[in-house]
Short mmCIF file of C-alpha atoms and ligand atoms in Angstrom, two decimals:
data_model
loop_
_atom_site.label_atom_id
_atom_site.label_comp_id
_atom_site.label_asym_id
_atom_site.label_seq_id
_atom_site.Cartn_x
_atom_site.Cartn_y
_atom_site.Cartn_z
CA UNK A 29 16.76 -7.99 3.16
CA UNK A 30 18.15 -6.63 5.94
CA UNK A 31 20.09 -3.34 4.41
CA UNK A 32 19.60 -0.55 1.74
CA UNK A 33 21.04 -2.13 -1.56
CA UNK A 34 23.07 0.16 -3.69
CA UNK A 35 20.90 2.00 -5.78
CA UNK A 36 21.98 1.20 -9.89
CA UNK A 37 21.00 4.61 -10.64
CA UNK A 38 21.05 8.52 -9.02
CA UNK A 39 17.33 7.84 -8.49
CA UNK A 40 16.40 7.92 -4.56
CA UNK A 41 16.31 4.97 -2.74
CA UNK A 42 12.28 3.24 -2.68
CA UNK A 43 11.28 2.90 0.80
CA UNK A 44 8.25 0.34 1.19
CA UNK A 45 5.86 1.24 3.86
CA UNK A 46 3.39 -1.49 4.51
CA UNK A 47 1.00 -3.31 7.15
CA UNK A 48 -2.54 -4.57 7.29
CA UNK A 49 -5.45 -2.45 6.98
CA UNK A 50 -6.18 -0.45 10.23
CA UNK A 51 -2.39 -0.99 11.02
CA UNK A 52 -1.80 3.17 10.83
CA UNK A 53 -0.21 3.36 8.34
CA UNK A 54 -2.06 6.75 6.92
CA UNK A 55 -0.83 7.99 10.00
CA UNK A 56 2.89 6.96 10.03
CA UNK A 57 3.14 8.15 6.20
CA UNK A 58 2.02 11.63 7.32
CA UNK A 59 4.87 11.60 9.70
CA UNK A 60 7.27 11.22 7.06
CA UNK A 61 5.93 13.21 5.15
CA UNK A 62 6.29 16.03 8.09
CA UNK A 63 10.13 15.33 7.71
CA UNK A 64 10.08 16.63 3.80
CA UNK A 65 9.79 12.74 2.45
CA UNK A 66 8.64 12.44 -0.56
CA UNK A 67 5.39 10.01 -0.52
CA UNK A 68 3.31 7.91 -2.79
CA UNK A 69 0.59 6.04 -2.21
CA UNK A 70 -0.53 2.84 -4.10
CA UNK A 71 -4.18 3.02 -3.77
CA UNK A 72 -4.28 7.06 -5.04
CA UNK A 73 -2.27 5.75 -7.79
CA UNK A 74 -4.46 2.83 -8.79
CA UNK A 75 -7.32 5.36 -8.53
CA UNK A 76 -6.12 7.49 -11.54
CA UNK A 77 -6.29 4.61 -14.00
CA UNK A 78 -10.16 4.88 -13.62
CA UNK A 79 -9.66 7.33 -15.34
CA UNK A 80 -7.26 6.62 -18.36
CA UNK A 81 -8.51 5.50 -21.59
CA UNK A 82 -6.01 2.71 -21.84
CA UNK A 83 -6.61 1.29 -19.03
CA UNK A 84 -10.45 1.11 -19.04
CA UNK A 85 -10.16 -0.40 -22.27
CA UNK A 86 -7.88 -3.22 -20.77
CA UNK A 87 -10.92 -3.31 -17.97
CA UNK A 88 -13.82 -3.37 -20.56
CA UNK A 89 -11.81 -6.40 -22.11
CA UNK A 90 -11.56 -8.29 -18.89
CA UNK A 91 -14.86 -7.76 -17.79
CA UNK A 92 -17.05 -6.88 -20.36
CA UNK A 93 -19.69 -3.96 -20.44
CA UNK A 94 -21.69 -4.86 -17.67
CA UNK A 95 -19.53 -3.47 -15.33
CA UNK A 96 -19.94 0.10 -16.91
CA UNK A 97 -22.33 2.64 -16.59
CA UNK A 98 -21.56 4.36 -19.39
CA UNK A 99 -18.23 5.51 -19.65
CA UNK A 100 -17.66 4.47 -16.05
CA UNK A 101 -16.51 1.98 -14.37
CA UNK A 102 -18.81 0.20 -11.51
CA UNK A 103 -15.81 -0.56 -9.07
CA UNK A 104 -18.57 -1.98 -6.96
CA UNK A 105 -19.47 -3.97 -9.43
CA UNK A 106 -16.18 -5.48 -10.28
CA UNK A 107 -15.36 -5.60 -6.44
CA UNK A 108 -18.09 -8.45 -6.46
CA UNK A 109 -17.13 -9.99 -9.24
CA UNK A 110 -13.17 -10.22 -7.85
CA UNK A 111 -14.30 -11.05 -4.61
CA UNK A 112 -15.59 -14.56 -5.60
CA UNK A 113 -13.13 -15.19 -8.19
CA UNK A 114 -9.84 -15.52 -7.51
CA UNK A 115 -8.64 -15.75 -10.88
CA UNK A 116 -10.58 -12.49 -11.87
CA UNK A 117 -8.74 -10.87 -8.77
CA UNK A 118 -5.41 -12.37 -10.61
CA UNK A 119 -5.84 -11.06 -13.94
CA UNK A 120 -7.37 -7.66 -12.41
CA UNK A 121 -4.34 -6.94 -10.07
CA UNK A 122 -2.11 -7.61 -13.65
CA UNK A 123 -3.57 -5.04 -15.27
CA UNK A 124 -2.82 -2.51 -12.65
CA UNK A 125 0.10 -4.04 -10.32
CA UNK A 126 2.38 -3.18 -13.21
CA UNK A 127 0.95 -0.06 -14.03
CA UNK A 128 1.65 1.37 -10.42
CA UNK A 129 5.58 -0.02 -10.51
CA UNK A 130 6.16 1.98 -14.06
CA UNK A 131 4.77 4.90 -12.43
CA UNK A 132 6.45 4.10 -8.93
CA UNK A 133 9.70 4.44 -11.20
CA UNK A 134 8.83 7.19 -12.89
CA UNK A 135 7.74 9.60 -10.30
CA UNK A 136 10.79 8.37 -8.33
CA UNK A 137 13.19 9.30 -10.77
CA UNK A 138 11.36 13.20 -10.43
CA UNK A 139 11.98 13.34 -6.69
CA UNK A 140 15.04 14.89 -4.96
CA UNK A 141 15.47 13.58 -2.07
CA UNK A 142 17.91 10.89 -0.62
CA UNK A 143 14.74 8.48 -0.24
CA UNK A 144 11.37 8.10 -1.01
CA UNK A 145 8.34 6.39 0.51
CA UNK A 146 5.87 4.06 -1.58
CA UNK A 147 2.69 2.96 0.49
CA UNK A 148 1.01 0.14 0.07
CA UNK A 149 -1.28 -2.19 2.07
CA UNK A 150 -0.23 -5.23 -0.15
CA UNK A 151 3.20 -4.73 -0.93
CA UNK A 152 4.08 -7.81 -0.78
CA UNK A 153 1.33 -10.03 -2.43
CA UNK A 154 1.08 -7.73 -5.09
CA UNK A 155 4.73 -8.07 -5.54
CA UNK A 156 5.71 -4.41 -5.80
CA UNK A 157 8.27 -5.54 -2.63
CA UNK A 158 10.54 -6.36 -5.45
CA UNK A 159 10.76 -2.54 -6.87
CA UNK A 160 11.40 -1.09 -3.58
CA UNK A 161 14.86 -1.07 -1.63
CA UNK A 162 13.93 -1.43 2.08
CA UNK A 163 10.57 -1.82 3.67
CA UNK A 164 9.04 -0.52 6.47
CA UNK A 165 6.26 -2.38 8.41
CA UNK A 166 3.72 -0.79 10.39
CA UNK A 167 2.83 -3.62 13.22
CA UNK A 168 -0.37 -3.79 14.96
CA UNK A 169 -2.32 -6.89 16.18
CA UNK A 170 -5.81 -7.65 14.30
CA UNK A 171 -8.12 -7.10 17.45
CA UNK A 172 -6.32 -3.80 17.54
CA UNK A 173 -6.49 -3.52 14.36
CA UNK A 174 -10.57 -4.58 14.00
CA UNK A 175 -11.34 -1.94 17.20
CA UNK A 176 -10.09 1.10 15.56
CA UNK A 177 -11.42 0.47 11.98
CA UNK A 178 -14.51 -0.14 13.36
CA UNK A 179 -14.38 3.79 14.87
CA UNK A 180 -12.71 4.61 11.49
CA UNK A 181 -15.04 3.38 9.12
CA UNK A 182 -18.18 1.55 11.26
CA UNK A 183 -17.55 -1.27 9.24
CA UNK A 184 -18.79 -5.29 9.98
CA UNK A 185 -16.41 -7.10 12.23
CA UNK A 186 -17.25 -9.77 9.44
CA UNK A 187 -16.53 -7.64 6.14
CA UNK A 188 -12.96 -6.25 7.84
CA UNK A 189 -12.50 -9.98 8.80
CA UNK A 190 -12.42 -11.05 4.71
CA UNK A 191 -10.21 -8.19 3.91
CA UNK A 192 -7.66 -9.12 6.33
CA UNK A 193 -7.82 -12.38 5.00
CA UNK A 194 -6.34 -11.46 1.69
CA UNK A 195 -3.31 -9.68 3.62
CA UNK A 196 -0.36 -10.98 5.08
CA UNK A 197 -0.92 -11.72 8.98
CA UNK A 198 1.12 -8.92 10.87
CA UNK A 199 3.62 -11.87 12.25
CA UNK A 200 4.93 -12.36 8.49
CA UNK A 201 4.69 -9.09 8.41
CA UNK A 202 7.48 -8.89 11.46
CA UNK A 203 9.43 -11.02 9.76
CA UNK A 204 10.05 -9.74 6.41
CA UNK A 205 10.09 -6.18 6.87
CA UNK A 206 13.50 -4.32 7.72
CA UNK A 207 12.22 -1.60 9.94
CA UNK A 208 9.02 -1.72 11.86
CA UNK A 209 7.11 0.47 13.57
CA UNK A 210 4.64 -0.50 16.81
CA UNK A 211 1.70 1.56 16.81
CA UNK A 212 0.07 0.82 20.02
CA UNK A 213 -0.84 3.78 22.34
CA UNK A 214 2.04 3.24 24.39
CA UNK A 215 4.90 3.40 21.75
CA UNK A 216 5.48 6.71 20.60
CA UNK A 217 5.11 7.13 17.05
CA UNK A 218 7.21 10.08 16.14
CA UNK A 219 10.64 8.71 18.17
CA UNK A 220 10.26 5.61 16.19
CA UNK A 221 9.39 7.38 12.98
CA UNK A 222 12.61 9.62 13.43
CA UNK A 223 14.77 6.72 14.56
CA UNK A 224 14.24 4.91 11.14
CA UNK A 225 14.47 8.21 9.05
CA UNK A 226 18.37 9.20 10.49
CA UNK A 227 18.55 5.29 9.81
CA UNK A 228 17.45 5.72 5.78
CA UNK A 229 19.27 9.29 5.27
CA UNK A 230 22.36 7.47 6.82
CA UNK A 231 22.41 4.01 4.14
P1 ADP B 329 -4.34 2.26 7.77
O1 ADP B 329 -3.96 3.41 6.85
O2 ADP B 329 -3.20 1.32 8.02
O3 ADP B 329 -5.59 1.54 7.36
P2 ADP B 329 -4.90 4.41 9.67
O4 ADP B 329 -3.65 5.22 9.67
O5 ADP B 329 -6.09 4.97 8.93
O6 ADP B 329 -4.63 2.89 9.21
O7 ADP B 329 -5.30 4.13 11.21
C1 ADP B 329 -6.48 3.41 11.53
C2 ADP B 329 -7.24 4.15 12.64
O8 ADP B 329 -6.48 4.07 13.85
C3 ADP B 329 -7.44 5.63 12.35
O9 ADP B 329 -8.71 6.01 12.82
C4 ADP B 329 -6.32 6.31 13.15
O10 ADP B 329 -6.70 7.61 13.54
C5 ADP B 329 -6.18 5.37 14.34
N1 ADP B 329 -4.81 5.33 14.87
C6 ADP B 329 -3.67 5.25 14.16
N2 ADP B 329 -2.59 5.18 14.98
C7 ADP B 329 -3.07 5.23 16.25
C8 ADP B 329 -2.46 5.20 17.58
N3 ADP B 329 -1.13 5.08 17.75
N4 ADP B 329 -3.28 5.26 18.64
C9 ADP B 329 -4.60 5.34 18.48
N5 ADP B 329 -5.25 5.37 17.29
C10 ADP B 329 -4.50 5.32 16.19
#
């Protein structure tokens, strides 16, 4: 996709913003942010549900009561159960992938604004790339990448290592977004941040 498609409704455009973890893309969204775009972010999103009677009923369901203390859900617990099971990860991300791109849609239709921005770190293997309009890739290599997250977070080389894993590699990354953004020391953030924004008020 290499333009804005016609939006079928008055609703603002969806503007993806995505790259691996430690890519900066906290940082970019607060940039846009700055400019008066409305922002969402995925992983807040998915957070809420914890919280929603629904949902942990779903959870309960897929996982049973050990993963509960109480009326709480263990997310560590269920983070090592998805972790070695692929097909637990599967059935997990369907309970809340589709949750996120109702609300995504919903929240959207609230905003006034010519676009809005949707962050995600997975965007496109959870498959919420199909409910937004353009994307935006934040592009950083992984030694980069591992250096700064380990100042972030002081987390193993080796844990960061199997995160990345599930992600796309930044070069796919490169080649499927429309807009990206380089966030090495050297490329200044905020011209590239307000060089894509005149780009999306303009489509
Ligand atoms: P993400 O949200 O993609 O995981 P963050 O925005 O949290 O990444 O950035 C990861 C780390 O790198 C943070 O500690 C952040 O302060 C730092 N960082 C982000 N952009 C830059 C930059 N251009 N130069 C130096 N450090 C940066």
């Amino acid at each position: 996709m290499n333009t804005l498609t016609a939006p079928t409704s008055s609703r603002p455009r969806i503007v993806g913003l995505t790259g691996g973890i430690g890519s900066g893309k906290t940082t970019v969204l607060q940039l846009f942010s700055a400019l008066g775009v409305p922002c969402l972010q995925a992983d807040r999103q998915a957070a809420l549900y914890y919280r929603q009677d629904d949902f942990l009923l779903d959870i309960r369901r897929l996982f049973g009561d050990s993963v509960f203390n109480g009326s709480v859900v263990d997310k560590r617990a269920i983070a090592s159960i998805v972790f070695n099971d692929p097909h637990m990860l599967a059935r997990l991300n369907a309970l809340i992938h589709p949750r996120v791109a109702r609300d995504l849609h919903r929240w959207c239709r609230l905003q006034h604004a010519p676009y809005v921005i949707f962050e995600s770190a997975i965007l496109y293997e959870s498959g919420l790339h199909t409910d937004v309009d353009a994307v935006v890739a934040v592009y950083l290599d992984k030694a980069e990448r591992l250096r700064r997250l380990q100042l972030r977070d002081h987390t193993s080389p080796h844990e960061l290592e199997a995160r990345m894993r599930n992600q796309l590699s930044p070069e796919e990354l490169l080649d499927r977004a429309d807009y990206v953004i380089l966030n090495y020391e050297g490329n200044p953030r905020q011209r590239q941040v307000t060089t894509i924004h005149n780009r999306l008020l303009l489509l």
